[in-house]
XYZ file of C-alpha atoms in Angstrom:
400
model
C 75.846 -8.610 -54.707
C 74.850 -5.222 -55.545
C 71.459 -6.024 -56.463
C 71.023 -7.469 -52.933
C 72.516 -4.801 -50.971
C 70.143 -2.215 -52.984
C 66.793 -4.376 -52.241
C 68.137 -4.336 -48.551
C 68.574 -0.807 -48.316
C 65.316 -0.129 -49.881
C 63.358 -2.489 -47.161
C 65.421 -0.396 -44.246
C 63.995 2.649 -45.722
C 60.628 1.649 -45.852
C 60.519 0.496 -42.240
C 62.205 3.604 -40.916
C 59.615 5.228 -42.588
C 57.053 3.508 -41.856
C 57.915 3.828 -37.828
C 58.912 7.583 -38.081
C 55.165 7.920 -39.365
C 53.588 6.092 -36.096
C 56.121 8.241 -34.021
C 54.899 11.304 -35.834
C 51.501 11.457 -37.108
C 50.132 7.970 -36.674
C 47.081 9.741 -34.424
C 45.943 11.382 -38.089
C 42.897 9.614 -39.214
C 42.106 8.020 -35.947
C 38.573 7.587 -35.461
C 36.880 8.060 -32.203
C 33.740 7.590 -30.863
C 32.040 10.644 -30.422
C 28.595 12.193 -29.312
C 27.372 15.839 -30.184
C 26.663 18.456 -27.736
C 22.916 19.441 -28.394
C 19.856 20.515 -26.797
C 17.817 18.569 -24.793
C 15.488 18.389 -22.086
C 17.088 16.863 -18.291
C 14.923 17.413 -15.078
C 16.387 16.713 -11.260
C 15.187 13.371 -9.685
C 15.782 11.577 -6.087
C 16.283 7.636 -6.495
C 15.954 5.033 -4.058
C 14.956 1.293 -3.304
C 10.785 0.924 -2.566
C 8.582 -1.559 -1.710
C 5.285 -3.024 -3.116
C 2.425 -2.361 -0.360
C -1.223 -1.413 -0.664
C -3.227 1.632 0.705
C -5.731 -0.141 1.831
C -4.963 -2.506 4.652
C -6.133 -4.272 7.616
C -4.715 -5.965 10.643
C -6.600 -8.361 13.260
C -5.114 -8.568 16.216
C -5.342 -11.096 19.328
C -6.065 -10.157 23.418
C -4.870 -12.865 25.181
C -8.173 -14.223 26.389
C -9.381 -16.565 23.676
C -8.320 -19.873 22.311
C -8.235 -19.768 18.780
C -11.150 -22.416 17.714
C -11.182 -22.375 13.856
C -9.128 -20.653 11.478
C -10.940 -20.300 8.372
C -8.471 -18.706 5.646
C -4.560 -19.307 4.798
C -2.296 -17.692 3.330
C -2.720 -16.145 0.011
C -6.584 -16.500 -0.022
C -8.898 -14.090 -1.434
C -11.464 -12.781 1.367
C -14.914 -11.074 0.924
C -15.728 -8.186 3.180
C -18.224 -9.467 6.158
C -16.300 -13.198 5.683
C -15.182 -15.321 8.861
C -11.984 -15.513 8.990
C -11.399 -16.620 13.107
C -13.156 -18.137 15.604
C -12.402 -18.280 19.290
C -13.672 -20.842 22.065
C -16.466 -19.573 24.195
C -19.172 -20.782 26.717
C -21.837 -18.478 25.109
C -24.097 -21.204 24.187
C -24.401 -22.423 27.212
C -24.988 -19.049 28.889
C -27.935 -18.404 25.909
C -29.403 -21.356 26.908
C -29.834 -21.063 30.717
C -31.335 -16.811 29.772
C -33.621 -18.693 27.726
C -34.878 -20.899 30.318
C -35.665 -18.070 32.347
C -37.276 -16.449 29.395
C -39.692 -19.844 29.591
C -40.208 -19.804 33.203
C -41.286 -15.881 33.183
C -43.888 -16.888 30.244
C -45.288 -19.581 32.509
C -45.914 -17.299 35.327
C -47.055 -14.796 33.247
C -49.653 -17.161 31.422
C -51.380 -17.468 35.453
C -51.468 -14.011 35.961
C -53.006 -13.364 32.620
C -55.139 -15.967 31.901
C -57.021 -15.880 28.622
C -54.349 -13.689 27.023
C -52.287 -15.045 24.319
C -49.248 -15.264 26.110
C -46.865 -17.398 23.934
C -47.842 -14.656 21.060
C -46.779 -11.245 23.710
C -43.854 -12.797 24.551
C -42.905 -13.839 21.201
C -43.639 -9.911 20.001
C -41.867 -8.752 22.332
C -38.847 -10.743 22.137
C -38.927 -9.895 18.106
C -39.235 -6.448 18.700
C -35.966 -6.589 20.466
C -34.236 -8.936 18.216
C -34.825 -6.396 15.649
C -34.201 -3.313 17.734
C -30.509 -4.751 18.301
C -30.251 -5.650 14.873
C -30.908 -1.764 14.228
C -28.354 -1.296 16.128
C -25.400 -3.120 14.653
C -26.767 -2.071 11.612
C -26.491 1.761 12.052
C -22.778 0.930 13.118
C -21.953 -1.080 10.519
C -23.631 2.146 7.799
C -21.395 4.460 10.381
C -18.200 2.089 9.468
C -18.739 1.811 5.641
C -19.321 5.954 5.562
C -16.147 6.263 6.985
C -14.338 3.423 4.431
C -16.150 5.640 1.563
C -14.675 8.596 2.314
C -11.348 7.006 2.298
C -11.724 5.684 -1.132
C -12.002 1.850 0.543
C -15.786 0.447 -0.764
C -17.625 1.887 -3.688
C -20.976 4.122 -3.226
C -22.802 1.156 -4.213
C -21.520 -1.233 -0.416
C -22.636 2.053 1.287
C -26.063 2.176 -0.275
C -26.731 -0.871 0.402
C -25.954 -0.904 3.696
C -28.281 2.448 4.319
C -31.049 0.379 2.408
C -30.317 -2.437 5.215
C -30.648 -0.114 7.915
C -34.326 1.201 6.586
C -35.822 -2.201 5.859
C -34.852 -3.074 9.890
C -36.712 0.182 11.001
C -39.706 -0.813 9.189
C -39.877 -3.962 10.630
C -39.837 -2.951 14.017
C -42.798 -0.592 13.468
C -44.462 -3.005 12.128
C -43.861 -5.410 14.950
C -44.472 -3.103 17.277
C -47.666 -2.227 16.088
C -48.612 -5.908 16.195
C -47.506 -5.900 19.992
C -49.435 -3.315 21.011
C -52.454 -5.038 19.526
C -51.621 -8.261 21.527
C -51.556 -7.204 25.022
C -54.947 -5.047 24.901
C -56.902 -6.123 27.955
C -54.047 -7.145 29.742
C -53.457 -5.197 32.977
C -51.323 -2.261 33.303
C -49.284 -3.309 36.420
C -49.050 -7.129 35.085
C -48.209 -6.034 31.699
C -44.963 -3.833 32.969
C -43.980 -5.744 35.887
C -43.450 -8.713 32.795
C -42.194 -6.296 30.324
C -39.435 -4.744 33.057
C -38.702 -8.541 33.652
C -38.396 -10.217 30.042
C -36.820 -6.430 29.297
C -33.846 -7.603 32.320
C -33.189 -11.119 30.390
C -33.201 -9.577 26.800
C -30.783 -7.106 27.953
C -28.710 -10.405 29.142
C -29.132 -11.845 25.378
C -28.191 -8.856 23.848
C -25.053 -8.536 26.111
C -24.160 -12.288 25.151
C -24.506 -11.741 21.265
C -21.795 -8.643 21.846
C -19.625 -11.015 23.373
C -19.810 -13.311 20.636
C -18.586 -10.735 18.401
C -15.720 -10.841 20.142
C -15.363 -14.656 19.990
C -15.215 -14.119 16.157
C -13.142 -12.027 13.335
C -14.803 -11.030 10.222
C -13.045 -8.867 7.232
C -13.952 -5.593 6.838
C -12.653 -5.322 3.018
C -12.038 -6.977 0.285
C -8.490 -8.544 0.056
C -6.220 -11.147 0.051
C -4.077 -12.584 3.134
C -0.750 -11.744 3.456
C 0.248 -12.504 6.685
C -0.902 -15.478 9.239
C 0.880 -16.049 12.262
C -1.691 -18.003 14.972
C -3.073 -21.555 14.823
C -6.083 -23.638 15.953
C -4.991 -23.661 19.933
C -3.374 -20.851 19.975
C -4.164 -18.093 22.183
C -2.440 -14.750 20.581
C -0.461 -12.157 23.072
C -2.491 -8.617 23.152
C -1.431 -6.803 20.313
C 0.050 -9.595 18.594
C -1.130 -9.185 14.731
C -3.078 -12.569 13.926
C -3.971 -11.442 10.190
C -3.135 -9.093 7.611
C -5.249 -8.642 4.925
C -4.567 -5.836 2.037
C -6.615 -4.793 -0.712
C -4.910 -5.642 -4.373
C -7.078 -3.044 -5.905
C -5.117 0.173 -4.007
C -1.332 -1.185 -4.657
C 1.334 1.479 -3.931
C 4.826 1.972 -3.793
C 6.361 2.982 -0.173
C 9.685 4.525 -0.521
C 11.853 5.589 2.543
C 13.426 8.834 1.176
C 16.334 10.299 3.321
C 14.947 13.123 4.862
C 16.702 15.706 3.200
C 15.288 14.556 0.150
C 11.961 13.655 0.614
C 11.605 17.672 1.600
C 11.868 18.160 -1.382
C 9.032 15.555 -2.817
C 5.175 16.912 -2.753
C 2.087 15.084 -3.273
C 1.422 15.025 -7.469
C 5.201 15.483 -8.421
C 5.908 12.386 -10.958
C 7.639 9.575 -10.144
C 8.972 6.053 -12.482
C 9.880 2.982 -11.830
C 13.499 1.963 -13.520
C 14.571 -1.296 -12.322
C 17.386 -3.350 -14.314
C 17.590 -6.103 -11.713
C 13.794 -6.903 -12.069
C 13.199 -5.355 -15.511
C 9.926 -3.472 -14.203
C 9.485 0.061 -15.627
C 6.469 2.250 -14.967
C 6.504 6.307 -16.441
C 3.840 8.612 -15.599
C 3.620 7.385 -11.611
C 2.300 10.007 -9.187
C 3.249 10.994 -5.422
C 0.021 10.601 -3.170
C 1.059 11.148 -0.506
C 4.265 12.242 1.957
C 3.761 10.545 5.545
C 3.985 13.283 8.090
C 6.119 11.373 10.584
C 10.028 10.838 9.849
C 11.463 8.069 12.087
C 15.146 6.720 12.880
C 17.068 3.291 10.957
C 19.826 2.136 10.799
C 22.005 1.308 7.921
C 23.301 -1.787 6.434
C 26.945 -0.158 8.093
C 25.287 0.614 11.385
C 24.741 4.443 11.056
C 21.864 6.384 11.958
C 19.878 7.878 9.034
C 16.551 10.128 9.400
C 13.976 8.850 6.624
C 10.354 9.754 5.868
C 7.660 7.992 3.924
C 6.827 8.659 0.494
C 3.642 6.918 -0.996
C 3.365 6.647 -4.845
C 0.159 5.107 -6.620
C 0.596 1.950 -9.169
C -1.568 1.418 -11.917
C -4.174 -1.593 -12.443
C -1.186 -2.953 -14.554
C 0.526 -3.545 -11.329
C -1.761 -6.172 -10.058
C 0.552 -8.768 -10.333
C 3.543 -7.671 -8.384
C 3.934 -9.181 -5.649
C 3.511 -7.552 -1.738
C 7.010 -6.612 -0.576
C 8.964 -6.786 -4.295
C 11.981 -3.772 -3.898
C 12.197 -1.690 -6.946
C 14.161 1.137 -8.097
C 12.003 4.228 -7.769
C 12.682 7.760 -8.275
C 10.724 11.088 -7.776
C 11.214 13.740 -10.063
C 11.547 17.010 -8.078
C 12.584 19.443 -11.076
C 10.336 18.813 -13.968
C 12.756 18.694 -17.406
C 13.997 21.862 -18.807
C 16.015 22.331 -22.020
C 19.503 22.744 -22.044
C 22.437 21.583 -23.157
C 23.334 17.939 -22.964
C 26.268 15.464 -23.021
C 26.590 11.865 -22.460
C 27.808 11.078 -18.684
C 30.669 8.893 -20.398
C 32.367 12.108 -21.752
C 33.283 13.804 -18.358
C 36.073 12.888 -16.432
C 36.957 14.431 -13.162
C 40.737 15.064 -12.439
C 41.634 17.316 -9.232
C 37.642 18.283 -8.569
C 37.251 19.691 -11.779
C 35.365 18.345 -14.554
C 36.955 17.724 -18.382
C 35.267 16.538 -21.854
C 37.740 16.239 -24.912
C 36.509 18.077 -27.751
C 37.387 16.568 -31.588
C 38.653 19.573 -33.289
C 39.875 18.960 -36.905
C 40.253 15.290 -36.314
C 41.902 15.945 -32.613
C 41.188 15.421 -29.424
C 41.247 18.897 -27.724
C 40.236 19.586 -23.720
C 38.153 21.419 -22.423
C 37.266 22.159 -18.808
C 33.210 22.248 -18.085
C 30.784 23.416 -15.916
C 28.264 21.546 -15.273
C 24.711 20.986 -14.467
C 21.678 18.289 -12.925
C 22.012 14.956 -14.790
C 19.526 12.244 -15.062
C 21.006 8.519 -15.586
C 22.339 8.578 -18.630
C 23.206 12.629 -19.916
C 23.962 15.518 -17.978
C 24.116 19.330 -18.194
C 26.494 21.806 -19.568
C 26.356 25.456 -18.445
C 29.876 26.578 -19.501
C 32.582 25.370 -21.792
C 30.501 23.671 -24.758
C 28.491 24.719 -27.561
C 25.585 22.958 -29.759
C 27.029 20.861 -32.260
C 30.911 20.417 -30.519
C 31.551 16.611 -30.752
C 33.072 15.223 -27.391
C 34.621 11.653 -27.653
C 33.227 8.998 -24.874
C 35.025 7.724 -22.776
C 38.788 9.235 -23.615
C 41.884 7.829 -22.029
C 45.333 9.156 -22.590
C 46.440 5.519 -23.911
């Protein structure tokens, strides 16, 4: 019986022991999980949500006169520059034909005042001389329209060139076909020869005003692109100012980002910018700013309030090619390039009454320490006071 009562006691002291330890020193030899406070580089950055878009786009819009006739492109085609993309319903034809009639009763009348001239080959002159001389014409405005789309970084040097090279080859065929005019109506006299030429000049002029309305009738692209928007039909006949096609250029894809004002004062054209986006997994480094829109403009908020934002554009690479027009990503703007300093992991801080707090492991224990602190990026952020290089501070502490 006093064996037992021995063995008992001895257990009872072990426990008691054992419990006075936890009660006493049971936080010796805990391990935490620590970071150290060292030197690093952290630069200031505005964040927020963009969209894919391109800086090269163009928009077709309707006037509320036409029927659309054909529609020759959909949805997510790829279009040429100079391809048909609508066509309208017209009664040009039919207004060409009855000019050309009077073109043919003119020659007739001519032929009797003129006989023993060629008159099937003047007329014929003449009428190419101005079918070339209006050619000329939309050919110097089509060099004027590419010159501008050059400048702006929209066709290459090569589109312009070629278009200048059009524009010669035209003038050299009207002197040419002048020339062979001229040699045609020798021996014809003076008053007969302009009485006809003021004539057949009055139902040219009537051609020439039909083939401008027939580029109304019709839509061509002016770049290279694919369609991104479509909203008419054969039949329909679009409002004025109703946008019929959209058409953007995959070539010049950018990032538009609606910055609160307040911070996109603070963004300038070359500053960096990245893409970090967890929900899509898309990340881009080494982005650029190109350009800050000069007009802010009023939204409104998913809660209904009033914000003032501003435009920020942001160049993609050719790597970007496949995201898709209108994709939202994450996108920030760094507006203080890095700087070295000293750095903590954000999950050491802890705020209690305004005032920021790491805990310090000092000879196995947690110690705090109030900090001051500094910009941040996403995952570390600045010390300016309290710390020093080489301190460990234990993430994410709790009193439990």
């Amino acid at each position: 019986m006093k064996k037992k009562l021995v063995i008992a006691l001895v257990i009872f002291t072990a426990v008691a022991a054992g419990i006075f330890y936890m009660l006493t020193v049971g936080n010796i030899g805990t391990r935490y999980t620590t970071a150290p406070v060292e030197k690093g580089e952290v630069g200031r950055f505005v964040q927020e949500t963009g969209s894919i878009s391109s800086r090269n786009i163009r928009a077709y819009y309707g006037n509320s006169a036409n029927k659309v006739e054909r529609l020759h492109v959909q949805l997510g085609d790829r279009v040429s520059s100079g391809q048909l993309l609508i066509e309208f319903e017209d009664q040009l034809d039919l207004e060409m034909q009855k000019v050309e009639k009077q073109i043919e009763a003119l020659e007739a009348a001519y032929a009797e005042a003129t006989s023993g001239a060629d008159i099937e080959r003047i007329n014929n002159a003449r009428i190419e001389m101005e079918r070339i001389n209006e050619n000329i014409a939309q050919a110097t405005r089509n060099v004027e329209r590419i010159q501008d789309l050059y400048h702006n970084g929209g066709v290459p040097l090569t589109e312009l060139e070629q278009a200048q090279h059009s524009l010669s080859q035209l003038q050299s065929s009207y002197a040419m076909a002048q020339n062979n005019y001229n040699l045609l109506i020798k021996g014809v006299p003076e008053s007969t020869r302009r009485r006809y030429e003021a004539e057949i000049d009055v139902l040219l002029l009537s051609l020439a005003s039909l083939e401008d309305s027939r580029e109304n009738s019709t839509i061509y692209a002016d770049i290279e692109g694919i369609v991104t928007e479509v909203n008419t039909f054969v039949g329909d006949i679009p409002s004025a100012g109703t946008m019929m096609l959209e058409v953007k250029d995959p070539t010049a894809k950018v990032v538009l980002v609606d910055f609160m004002v307040e911070n996109a004062l603070l963004v300038k054209p070359g500053m960096r910018a990245s893409i970090v986006d967890r929900n899509t997994g898309v990340e881009m480094d080494d982005l650029q700013v190109t350009r800050v829109y000069p007009k802010a403009f009023i939204t409104l908020s998913e809660l209904g309030v009033r914000e003032n934002r501003q435009t920020v554009e942001i160049g993609l690479p050719e790597s970007a090619g496949d995201l898709p027009y209108g994709l939202e990503l994450t996108t920030r703007v760094i507006v203080d390039e890095a700087e070295e300093a000293l750095l903590i992991p954000k999950a050491a801080v802890y705020v209690r009454n305004g005032i920021n707090y790491v805990q310090v492991l000092v000879a196995g224990d947690p110690v705090e320490r109030q900090i001051t602190t500094g910009i941040e990026d996403e995952r570390h952020i600045e010390v300016t006071e309290g710390l020093t290089e080489g301190e460990e501070v234990i993430l994410n502490y709790t009193e439990d």
